[in-house]
Short mmCIF file of C-alpha atoms in Angstrom, two decimals:
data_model
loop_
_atom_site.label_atom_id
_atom_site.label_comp_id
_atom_site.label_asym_id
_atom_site.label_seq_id
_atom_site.Cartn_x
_atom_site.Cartn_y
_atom_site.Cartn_z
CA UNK I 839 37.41 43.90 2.48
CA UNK I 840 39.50 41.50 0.90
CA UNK I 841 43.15 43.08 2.85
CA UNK I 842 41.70 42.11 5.75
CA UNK I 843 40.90 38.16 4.28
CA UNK I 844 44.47 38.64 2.97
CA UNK I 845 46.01 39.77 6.44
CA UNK I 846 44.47 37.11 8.29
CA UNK I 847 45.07 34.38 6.22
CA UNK I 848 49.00 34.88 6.06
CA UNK I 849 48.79 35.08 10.04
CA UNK I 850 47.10 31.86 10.08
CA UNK I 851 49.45 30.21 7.81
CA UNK I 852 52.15 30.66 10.65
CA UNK I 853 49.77 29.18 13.11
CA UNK I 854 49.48 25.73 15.06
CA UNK I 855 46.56 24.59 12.62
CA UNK I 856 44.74 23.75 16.41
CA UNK I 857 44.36 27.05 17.33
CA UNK I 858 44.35 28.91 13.92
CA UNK I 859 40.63 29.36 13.18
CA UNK I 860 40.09 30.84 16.61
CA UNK I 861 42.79 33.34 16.39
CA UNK I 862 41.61 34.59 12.45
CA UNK I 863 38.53 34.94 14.09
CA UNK I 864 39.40 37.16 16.70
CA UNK I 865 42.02 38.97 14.60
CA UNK I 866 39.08 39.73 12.60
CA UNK I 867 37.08 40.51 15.01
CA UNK I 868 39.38 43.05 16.22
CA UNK I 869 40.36 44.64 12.98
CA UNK I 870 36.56 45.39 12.40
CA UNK I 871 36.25 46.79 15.98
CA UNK I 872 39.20 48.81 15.46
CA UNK I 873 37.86 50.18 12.09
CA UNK I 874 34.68 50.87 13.55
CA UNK I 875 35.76 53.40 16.43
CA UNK I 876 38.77 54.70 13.71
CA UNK I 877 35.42 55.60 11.70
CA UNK I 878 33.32 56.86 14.37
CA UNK I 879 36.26 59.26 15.29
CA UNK I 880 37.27 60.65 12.74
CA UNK I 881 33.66 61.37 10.96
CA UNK I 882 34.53 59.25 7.40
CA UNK I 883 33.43 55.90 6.27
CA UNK I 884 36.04 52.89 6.47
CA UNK I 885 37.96 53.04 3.48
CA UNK I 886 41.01 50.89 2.35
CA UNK I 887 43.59 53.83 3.33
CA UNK I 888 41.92 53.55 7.25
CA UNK I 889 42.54 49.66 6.59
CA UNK I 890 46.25 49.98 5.37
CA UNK I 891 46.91 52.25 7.95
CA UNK I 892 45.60 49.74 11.01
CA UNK I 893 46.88 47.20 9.29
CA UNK I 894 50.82 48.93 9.13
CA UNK I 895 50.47 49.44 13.03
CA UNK I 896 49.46 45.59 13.83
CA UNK I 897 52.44 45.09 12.03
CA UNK I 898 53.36 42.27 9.77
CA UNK I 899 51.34 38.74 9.85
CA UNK I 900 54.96 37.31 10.71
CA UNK I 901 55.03 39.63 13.42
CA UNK I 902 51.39 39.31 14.32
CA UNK I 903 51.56 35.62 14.22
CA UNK I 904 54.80 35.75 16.02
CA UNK I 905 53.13 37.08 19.15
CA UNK I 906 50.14 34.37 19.55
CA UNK I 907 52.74 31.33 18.68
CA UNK I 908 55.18 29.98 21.39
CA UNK I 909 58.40 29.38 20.68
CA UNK I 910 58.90 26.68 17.98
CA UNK I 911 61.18 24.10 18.85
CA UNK I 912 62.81 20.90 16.99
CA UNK I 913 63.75 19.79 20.49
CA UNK I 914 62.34 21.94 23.46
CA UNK I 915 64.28 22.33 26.58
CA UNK I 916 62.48 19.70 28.42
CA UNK I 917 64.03 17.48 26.00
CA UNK I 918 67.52 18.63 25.33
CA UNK I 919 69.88 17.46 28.01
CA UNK I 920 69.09 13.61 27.00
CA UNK I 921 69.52 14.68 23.00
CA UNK I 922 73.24 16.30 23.99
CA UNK I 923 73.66 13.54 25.91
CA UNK I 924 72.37 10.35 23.63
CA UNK I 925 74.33 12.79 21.09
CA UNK I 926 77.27 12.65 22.51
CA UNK I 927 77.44 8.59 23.35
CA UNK I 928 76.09 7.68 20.18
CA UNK I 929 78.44 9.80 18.28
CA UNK I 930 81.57 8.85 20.67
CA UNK I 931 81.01 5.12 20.16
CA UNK I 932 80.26 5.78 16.14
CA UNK I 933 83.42 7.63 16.35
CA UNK I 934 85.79 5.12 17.89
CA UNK I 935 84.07 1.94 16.68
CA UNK I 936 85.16 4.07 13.40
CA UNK I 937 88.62 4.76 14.05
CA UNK I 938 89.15 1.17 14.61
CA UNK I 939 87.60 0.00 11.32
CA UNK I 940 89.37 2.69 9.47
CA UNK I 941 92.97 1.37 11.31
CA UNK I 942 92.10 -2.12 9.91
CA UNK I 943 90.66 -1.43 6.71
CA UNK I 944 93.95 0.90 5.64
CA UNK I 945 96.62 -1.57 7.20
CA UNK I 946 94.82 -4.12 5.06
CA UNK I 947 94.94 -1.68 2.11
CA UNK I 948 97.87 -0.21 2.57
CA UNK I 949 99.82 -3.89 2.64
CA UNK I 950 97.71 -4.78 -1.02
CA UNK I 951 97.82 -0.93 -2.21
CA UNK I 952 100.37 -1.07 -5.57
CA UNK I 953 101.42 2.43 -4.98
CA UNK I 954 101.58 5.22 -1.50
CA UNK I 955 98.72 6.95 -3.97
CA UNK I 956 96.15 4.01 -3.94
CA UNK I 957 97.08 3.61 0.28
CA UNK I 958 96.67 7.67 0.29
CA UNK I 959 93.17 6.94 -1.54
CA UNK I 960 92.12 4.23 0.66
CA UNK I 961 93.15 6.58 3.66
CA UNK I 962 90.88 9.66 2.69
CA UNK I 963 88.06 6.85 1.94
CA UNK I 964 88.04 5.88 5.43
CA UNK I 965 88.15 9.63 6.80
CA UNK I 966 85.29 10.70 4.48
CA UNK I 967 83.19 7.03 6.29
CA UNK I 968 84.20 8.25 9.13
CA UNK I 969 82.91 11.93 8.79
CA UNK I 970 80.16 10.31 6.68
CA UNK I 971 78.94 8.15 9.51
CA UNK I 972 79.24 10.49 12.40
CA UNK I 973 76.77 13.25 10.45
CA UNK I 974 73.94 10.37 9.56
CA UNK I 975 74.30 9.47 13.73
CA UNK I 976 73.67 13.67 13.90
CA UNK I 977 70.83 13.04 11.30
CA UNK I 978 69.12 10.74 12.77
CA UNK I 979 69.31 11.20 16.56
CA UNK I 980 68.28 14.87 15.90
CA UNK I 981 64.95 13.49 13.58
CA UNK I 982 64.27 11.16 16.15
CA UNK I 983 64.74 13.71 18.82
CA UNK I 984 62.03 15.92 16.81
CA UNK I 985 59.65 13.19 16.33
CA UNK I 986 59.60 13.06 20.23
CA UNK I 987 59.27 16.71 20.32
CA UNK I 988 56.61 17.18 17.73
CA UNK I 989 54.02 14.46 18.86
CA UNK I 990 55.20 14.69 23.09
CA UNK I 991 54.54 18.66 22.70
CA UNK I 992 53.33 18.60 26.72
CA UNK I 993 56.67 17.58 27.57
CA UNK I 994 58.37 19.52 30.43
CA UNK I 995 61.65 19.88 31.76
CA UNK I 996 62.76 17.11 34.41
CA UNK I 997 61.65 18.82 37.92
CA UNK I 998 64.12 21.25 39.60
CA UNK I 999 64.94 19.64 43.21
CA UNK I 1000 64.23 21.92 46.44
CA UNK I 1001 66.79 19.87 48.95
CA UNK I 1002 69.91 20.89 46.99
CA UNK I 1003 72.97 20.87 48.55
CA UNK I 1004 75.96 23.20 47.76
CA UNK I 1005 77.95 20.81 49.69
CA UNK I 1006 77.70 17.96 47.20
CA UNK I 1007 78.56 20.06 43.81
CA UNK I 1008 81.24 18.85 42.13
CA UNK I 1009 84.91 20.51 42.62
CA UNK I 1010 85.07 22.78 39.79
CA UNK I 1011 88.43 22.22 37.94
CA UNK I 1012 91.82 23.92 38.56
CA UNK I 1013 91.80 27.39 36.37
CA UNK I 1014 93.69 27.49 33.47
CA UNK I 1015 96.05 29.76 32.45
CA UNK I 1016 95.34 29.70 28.58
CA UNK I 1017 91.92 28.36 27.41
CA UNK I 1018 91.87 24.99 27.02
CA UNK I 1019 91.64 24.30 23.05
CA UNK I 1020 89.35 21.08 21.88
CA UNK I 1021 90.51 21.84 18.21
CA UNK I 1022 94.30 21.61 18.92
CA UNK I 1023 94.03 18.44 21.38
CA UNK I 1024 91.64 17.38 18.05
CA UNK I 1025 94.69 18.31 15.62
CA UNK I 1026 96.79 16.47 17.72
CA UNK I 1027 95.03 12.94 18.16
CA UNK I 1028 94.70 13.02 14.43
CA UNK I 1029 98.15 13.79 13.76
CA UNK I 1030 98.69 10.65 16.25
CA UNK I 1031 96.56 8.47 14.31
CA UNK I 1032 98.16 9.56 10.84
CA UNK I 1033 101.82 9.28 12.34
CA UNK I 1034 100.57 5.99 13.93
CA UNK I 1035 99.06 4.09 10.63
CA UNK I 1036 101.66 5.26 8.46
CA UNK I 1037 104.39 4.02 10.20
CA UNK I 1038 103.31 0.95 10.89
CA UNK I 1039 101.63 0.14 8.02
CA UNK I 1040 103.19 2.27 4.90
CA UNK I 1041 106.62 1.87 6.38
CA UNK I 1042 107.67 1.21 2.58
CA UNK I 1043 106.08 4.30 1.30
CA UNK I 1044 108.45 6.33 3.84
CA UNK I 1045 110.61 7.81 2.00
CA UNK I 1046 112.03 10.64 -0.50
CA UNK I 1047 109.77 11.71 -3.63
CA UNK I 1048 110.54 12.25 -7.09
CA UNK I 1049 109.41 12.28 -10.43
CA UNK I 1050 111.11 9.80 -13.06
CA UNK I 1051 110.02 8.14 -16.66
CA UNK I 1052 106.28 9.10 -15.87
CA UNK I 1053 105.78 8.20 -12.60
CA UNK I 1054 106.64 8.78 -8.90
CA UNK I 1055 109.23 7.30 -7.70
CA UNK I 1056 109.79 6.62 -3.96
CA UNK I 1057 113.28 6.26 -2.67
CA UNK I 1058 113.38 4.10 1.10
CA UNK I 1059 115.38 6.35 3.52
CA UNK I 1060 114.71 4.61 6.92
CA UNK I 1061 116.46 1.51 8.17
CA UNK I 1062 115.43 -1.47 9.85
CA UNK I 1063 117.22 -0.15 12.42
CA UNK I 1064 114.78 2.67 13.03
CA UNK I 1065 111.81 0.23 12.25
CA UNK I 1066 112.88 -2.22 15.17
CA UNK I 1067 112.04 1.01 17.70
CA UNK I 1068 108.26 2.07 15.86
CA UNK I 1069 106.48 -0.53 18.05
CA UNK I 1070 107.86 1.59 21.52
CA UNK I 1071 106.71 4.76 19.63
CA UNK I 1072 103.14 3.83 18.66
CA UNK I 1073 102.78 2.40 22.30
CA UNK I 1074 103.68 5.94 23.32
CA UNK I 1075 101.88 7.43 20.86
CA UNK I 1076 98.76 5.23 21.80
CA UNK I 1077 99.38 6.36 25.23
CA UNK I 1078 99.40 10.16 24.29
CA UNK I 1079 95.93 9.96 21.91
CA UNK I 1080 94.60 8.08 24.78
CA UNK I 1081 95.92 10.63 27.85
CA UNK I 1082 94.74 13.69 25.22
CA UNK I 1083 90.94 11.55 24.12
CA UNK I 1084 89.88 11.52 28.08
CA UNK I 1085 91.34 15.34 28.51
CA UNK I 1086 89.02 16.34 25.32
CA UNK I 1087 85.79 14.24 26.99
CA UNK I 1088 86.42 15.67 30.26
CA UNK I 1089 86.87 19.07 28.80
CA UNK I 1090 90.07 20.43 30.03
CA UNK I 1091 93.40 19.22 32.07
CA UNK I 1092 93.31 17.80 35.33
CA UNK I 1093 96.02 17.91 37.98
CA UNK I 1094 96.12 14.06 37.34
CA UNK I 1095 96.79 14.35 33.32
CA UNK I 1096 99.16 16.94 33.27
CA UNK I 1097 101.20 15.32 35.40
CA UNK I 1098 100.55 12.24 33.10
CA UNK I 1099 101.57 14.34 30.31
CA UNK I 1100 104.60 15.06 31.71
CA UNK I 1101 105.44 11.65 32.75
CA UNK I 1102 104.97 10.52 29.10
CA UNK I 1103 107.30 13.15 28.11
CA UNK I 1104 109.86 11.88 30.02
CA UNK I 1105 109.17 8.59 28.69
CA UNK I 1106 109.49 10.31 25.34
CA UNK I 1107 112.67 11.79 25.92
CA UNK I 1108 113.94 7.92 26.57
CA UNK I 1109 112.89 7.35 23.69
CA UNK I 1110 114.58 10.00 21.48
CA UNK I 1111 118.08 9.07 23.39
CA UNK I 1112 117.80 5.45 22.40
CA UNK I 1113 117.28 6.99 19.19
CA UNK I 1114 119.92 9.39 19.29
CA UNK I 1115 122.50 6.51 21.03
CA UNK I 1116 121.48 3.77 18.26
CA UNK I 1117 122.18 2.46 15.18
CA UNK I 1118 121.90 4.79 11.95
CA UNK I 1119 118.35 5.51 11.44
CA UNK I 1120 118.53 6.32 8.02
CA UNK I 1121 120.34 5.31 4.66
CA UNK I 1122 119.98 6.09 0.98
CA UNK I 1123 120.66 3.41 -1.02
CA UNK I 1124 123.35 3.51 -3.47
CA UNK I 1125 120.90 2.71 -6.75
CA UNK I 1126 119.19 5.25 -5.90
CA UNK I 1127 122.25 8.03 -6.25
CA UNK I 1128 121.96 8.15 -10.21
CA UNK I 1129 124.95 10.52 -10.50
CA UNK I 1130 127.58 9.42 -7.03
CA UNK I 1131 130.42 11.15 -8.96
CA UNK I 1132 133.14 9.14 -6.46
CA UNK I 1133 132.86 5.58 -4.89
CA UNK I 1134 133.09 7.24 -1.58
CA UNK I 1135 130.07 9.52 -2.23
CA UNK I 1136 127.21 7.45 -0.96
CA UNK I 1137 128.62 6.54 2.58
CA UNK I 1138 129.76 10.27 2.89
CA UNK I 1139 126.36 10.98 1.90
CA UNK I 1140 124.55 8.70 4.56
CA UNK I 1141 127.03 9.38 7.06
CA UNK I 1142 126.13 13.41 7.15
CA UNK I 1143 122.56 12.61 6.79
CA UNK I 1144 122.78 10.74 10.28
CA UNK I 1145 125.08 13.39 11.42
CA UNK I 1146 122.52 16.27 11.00
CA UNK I 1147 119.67 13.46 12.26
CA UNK I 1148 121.69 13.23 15.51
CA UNK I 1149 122.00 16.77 15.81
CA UNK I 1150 118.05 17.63 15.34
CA UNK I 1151 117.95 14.98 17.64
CA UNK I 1152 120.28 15.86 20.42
CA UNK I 1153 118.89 19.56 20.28
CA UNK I 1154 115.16 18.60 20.41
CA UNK I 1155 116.22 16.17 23.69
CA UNK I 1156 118.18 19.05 25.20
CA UNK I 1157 115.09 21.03 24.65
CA UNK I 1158 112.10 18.91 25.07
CA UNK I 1159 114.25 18.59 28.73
CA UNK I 1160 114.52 21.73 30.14
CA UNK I 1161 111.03 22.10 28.87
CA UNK I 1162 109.64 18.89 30.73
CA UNK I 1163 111.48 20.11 34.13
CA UNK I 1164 110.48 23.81 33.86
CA UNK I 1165 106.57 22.58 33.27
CA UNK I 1166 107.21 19.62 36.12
CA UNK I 1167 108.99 22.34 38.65
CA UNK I 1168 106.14 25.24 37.83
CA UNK I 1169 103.50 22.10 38.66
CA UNK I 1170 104.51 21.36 41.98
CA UNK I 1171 105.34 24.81 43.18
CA UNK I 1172 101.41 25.60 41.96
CA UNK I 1173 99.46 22.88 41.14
CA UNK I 1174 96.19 25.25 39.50
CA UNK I 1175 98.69 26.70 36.89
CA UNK I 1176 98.84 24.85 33.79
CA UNK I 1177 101.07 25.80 30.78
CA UNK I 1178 101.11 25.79 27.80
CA UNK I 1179 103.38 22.61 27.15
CA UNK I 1180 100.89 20.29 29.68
CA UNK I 1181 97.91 21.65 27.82
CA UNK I 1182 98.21 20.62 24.78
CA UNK I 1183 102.18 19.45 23.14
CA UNK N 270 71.95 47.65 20.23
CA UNK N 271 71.00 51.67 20.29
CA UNK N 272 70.32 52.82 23.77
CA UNK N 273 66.43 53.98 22.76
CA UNK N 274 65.76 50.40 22.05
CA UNK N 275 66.97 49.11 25.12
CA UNK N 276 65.39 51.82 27.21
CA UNK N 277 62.35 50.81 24.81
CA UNK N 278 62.24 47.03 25.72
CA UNK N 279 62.44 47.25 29.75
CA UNK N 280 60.22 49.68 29.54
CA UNK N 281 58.05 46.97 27.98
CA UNK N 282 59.00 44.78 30.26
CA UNK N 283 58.02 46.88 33.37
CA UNK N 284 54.51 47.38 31.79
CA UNK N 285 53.83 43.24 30.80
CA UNK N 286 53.36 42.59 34.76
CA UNK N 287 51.14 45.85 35.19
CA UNK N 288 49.44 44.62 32.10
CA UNK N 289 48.42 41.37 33.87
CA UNK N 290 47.10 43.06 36.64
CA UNK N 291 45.20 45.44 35.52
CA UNK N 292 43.78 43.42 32.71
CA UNK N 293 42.54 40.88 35.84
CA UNK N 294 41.41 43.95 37.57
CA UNK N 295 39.11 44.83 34.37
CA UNK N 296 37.62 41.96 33.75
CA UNK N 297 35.37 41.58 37.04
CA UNK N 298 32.33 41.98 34.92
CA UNK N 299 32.99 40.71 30.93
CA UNK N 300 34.51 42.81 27.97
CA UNK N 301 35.34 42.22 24.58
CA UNK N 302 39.16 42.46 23.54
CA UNK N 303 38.79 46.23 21.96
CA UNK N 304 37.09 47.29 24.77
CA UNK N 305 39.69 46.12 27.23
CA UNK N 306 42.08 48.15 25.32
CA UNK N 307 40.03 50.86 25.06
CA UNK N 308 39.43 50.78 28.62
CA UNK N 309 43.09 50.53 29.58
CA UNK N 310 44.11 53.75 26.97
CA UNK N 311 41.68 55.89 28.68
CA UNK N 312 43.35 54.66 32.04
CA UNK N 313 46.28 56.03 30.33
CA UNK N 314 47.68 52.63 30.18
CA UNK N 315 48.45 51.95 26.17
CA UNK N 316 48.85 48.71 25.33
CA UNK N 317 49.03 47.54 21.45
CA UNK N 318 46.45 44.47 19.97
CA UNK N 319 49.46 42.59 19.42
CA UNK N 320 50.28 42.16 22.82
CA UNK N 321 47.00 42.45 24.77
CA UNK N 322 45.13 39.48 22.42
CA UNK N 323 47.91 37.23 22.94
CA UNK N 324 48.07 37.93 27.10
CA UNK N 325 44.34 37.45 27.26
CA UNK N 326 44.83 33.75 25.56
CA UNK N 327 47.22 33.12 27.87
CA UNK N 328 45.37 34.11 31.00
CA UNK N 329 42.69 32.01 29.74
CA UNK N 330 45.45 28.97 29.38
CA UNK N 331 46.35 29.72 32.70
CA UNK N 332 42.95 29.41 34.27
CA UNK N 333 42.98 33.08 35.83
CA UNK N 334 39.95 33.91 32.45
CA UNK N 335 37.47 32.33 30.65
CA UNK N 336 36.23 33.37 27.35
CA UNK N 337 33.22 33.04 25.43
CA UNK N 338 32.25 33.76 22.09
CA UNK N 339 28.82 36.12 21.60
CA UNK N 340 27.36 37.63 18.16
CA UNK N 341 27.06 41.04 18.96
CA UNK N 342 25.31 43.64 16.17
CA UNK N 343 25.88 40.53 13.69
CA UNK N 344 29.75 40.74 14.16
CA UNK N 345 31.21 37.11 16.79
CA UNK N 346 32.99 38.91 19.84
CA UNK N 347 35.09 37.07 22.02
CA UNK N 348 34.22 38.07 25.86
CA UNK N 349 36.48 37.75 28.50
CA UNK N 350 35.97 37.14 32.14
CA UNK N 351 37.74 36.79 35.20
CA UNK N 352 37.60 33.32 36.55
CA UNK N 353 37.07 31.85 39.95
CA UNK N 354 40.87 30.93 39.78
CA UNK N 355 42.13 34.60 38.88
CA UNK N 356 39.68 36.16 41.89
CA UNK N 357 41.52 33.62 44.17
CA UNK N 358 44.83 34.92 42.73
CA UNK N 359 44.28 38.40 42.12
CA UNK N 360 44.59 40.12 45.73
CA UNK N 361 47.90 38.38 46.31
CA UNK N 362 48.93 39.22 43.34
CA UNK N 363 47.69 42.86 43.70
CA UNK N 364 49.39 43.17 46.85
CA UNK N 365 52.86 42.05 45.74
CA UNK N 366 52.92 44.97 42.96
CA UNK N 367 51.90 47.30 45.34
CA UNK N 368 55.08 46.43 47.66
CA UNK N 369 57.19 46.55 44.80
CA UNK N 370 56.03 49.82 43.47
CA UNK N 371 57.15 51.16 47.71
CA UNK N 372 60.02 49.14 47.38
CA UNK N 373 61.08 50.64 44.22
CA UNK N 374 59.95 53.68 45.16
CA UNK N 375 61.58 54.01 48.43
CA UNK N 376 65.08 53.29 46.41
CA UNK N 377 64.29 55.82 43.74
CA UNK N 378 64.11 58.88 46.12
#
């Protein structure tokens, strides 16, 4: 009966190789057994339509196979906890030891790059490392992880204590009105970063775009004046990447940080009245108007940009205000409620 | 998931612990694996190869069987046995199911 060789065969084939010639053996065994009484019982010699038949009711050999095996894994539960948790180190210090080499490597770059498309290159470089690195530490700590696994297959999971104590369990954290979102607090430490390297570092690349005798051309907008105040906003930007890095590790808002998110709004909205109270912040230059029709064109032009600057800037403070008070005032009178604007602005 | 199939797989559920016992109960004196599930059918208990051969392996892993292997009308048999460990274990266990089956029972009618 060369079905039945077949069948058992592809069942052992999904077998630990320890156990597999026992179990063909008794698969065997039993598919004869079966045959025999099929036989007896229904007066006919075994034939290969009998076999078929048994065979279609043991079911497949994956199926078959399935039932002897345990569960396969490339790291058991004993083991798991430690992996997410070596994971999640390894990865974190990867990450940031990371972030820091890519903020050095691009300010270097971005002071030798020739043009805003060679610091752009050198910028997406990094990111790719970056991404690059973080899935070899995935790689690696999961092969490991397996190795363990594979060759420590007795392992089993740490002992579950008897004298717990429902007294000692952590407080669970304040509900949330809204979920709490890991990929926009992700977006927004980014964003942060982005905001944070270019304007300290491709302050000359800031500017307006266009295309002239075969090339881009990049036309300065910003003045010194507004470059004098980027070292107060990357040290509140810092601050915010920092306040919304320990909200994503400790997965979701505290009392503490949203009220440390509102205090650095308020700082914040200092900083966009200085802004708004200031010098100009921004001023074409006059080589750069090819076509200024009158003499007076170019200060008329720089004088309604700032206008409509300090308007976009007075609204957003008048906003971002009553925002900050309503979110500070809805705190106090229930500290559980978060919204919106503490989660994740 | 269609209701038949999850009707299907308590029911399968509720029959895996009744499986374990009577398969213990059986095996006071030694049987081969088709003539346990021979044995249980005409109890009216039908259990498929697929699930009885694997159970019996791990009873043995578990120390409540122990198996041997005899050649038997020129064909190898595995026999099964109840061991010393799975006597010890078998009245307690016997008695629990019998206090569910009341329990259950009693909240059924």
């Amino acid at each position: 009966m060369e079905l039945i060789d077949a069948y058992v065969a592809e069942v052992g084939r999904r077998l630990p190789e320890k156990q597999r010639a026992d179990i063909e053996r008794e698969i065997r065994s039993m598919i004869e057994d079966t045959l025999e009484d099929e036989s007896a019982a229904q007066g006919r010699p075994i034939d290969e339509e009998m076999l078929v038949m048994l065979l279609k009711r043991l079911g497949s050999p994956e199926k078959m196979a399935a039932s002897y095996a345990p569960p396969a894994y490339l790291v058991g539960p004993a083991l798991y906890p430690s992996y997410l948790f070596s994971l999640k180190l390894v990865l974190g210090i990867v990450i940031a030891a990371g972030t820091l080499g890519l903020v050095i490597a691009t300010a270097a770059s971005g002071l030798d790059a020739q043009s805003p498309f060679q610091a752009l290159e050198a910028l997406g470089k990094g990111f790719f490392g970056l991404i690059n690195a973080g899935l070899q530490v995935v790689g690696v700590m999961t092969v490991v992880f397996a190795a363990i696994q594979r060759y420590s297959p007795n392992l089993k999971p740490p002992a579950i204590s008897e004298d717990f104590d429902p007294r000692k369990l952590k407080t669970a954290p304040a509900p949330t009105a809204e979920p709490f979102s890991a990929v926009g607090l992700s977006l927004d430490i980014v964003l942060t970063i982005v905001a944070l390297v270019a304007f300290n570092f491709y302050q000359r690349f800031i500017g307006i775009y266009y295309f002239s005798d075969g090339e881009w051309q990049v036309v300065p907008v910003l003045t010194a004046a507004f470059f004098a105040y980027v070292p107060l906003m990357s040290l509140l930007w810092t601050l915010e990447a920092i306040l919304k890095g320990s909200v994503l590790a400790a997965g979701g808002w505290s009392l503490l940080t949203k009220w440390l998110q509102i205090g650095l709004k308020v700082l914040s909205l200092g900083m966009i009245y200085i802004l708004l109270s200031g010098p100009d912040l921004a001023a074409v230059p006059t080589e750069a108007i090819i076509n200024p029709g009158t003499p007076e064109f170019p200060a008329q032009l720089n004088f309604w940009i700032n206008q409509g600057l300090r308007i976009s800037l007075g609204i957003a403070l008048v906003v971002s205000a009553i925002e900050t008070v309503v979110n500070a005032v809805k705190l106090l009178l229930n500290p559980g409620q978060a919204t919106p604007e503490t989660r994740n602005s | 998931m269609e209701q038949d199939d999850v009707v299907n797989n308590i029911l399968q559920e509720l029959r895996r612990g009744a499986i374990v016992l009577a398969v213990l109960g059986l095996l006071k004196e030694e049987k081969y694996g088709y003539a346990i599930l021979k044995d249980l059918s005409d109890q009216g208990l039908e259990v498929d190869q697929g699930t009885l051969y694997p159970l019996l392996r791990r009873l043995e892993t578990q120390g409540l069987l122990e198996s041997r292997w005899k050649l038997e009308e020129a064909r190898p048999r595995r026999y099964y046995v109840i061991s010393a460990g799975g006597q010890a274990a078998l009245p307690a266990l016997a008695a629990e199911m019998k206090k569910i089956s009341q329990i259950v029972e009693s909240i059924l009618a």
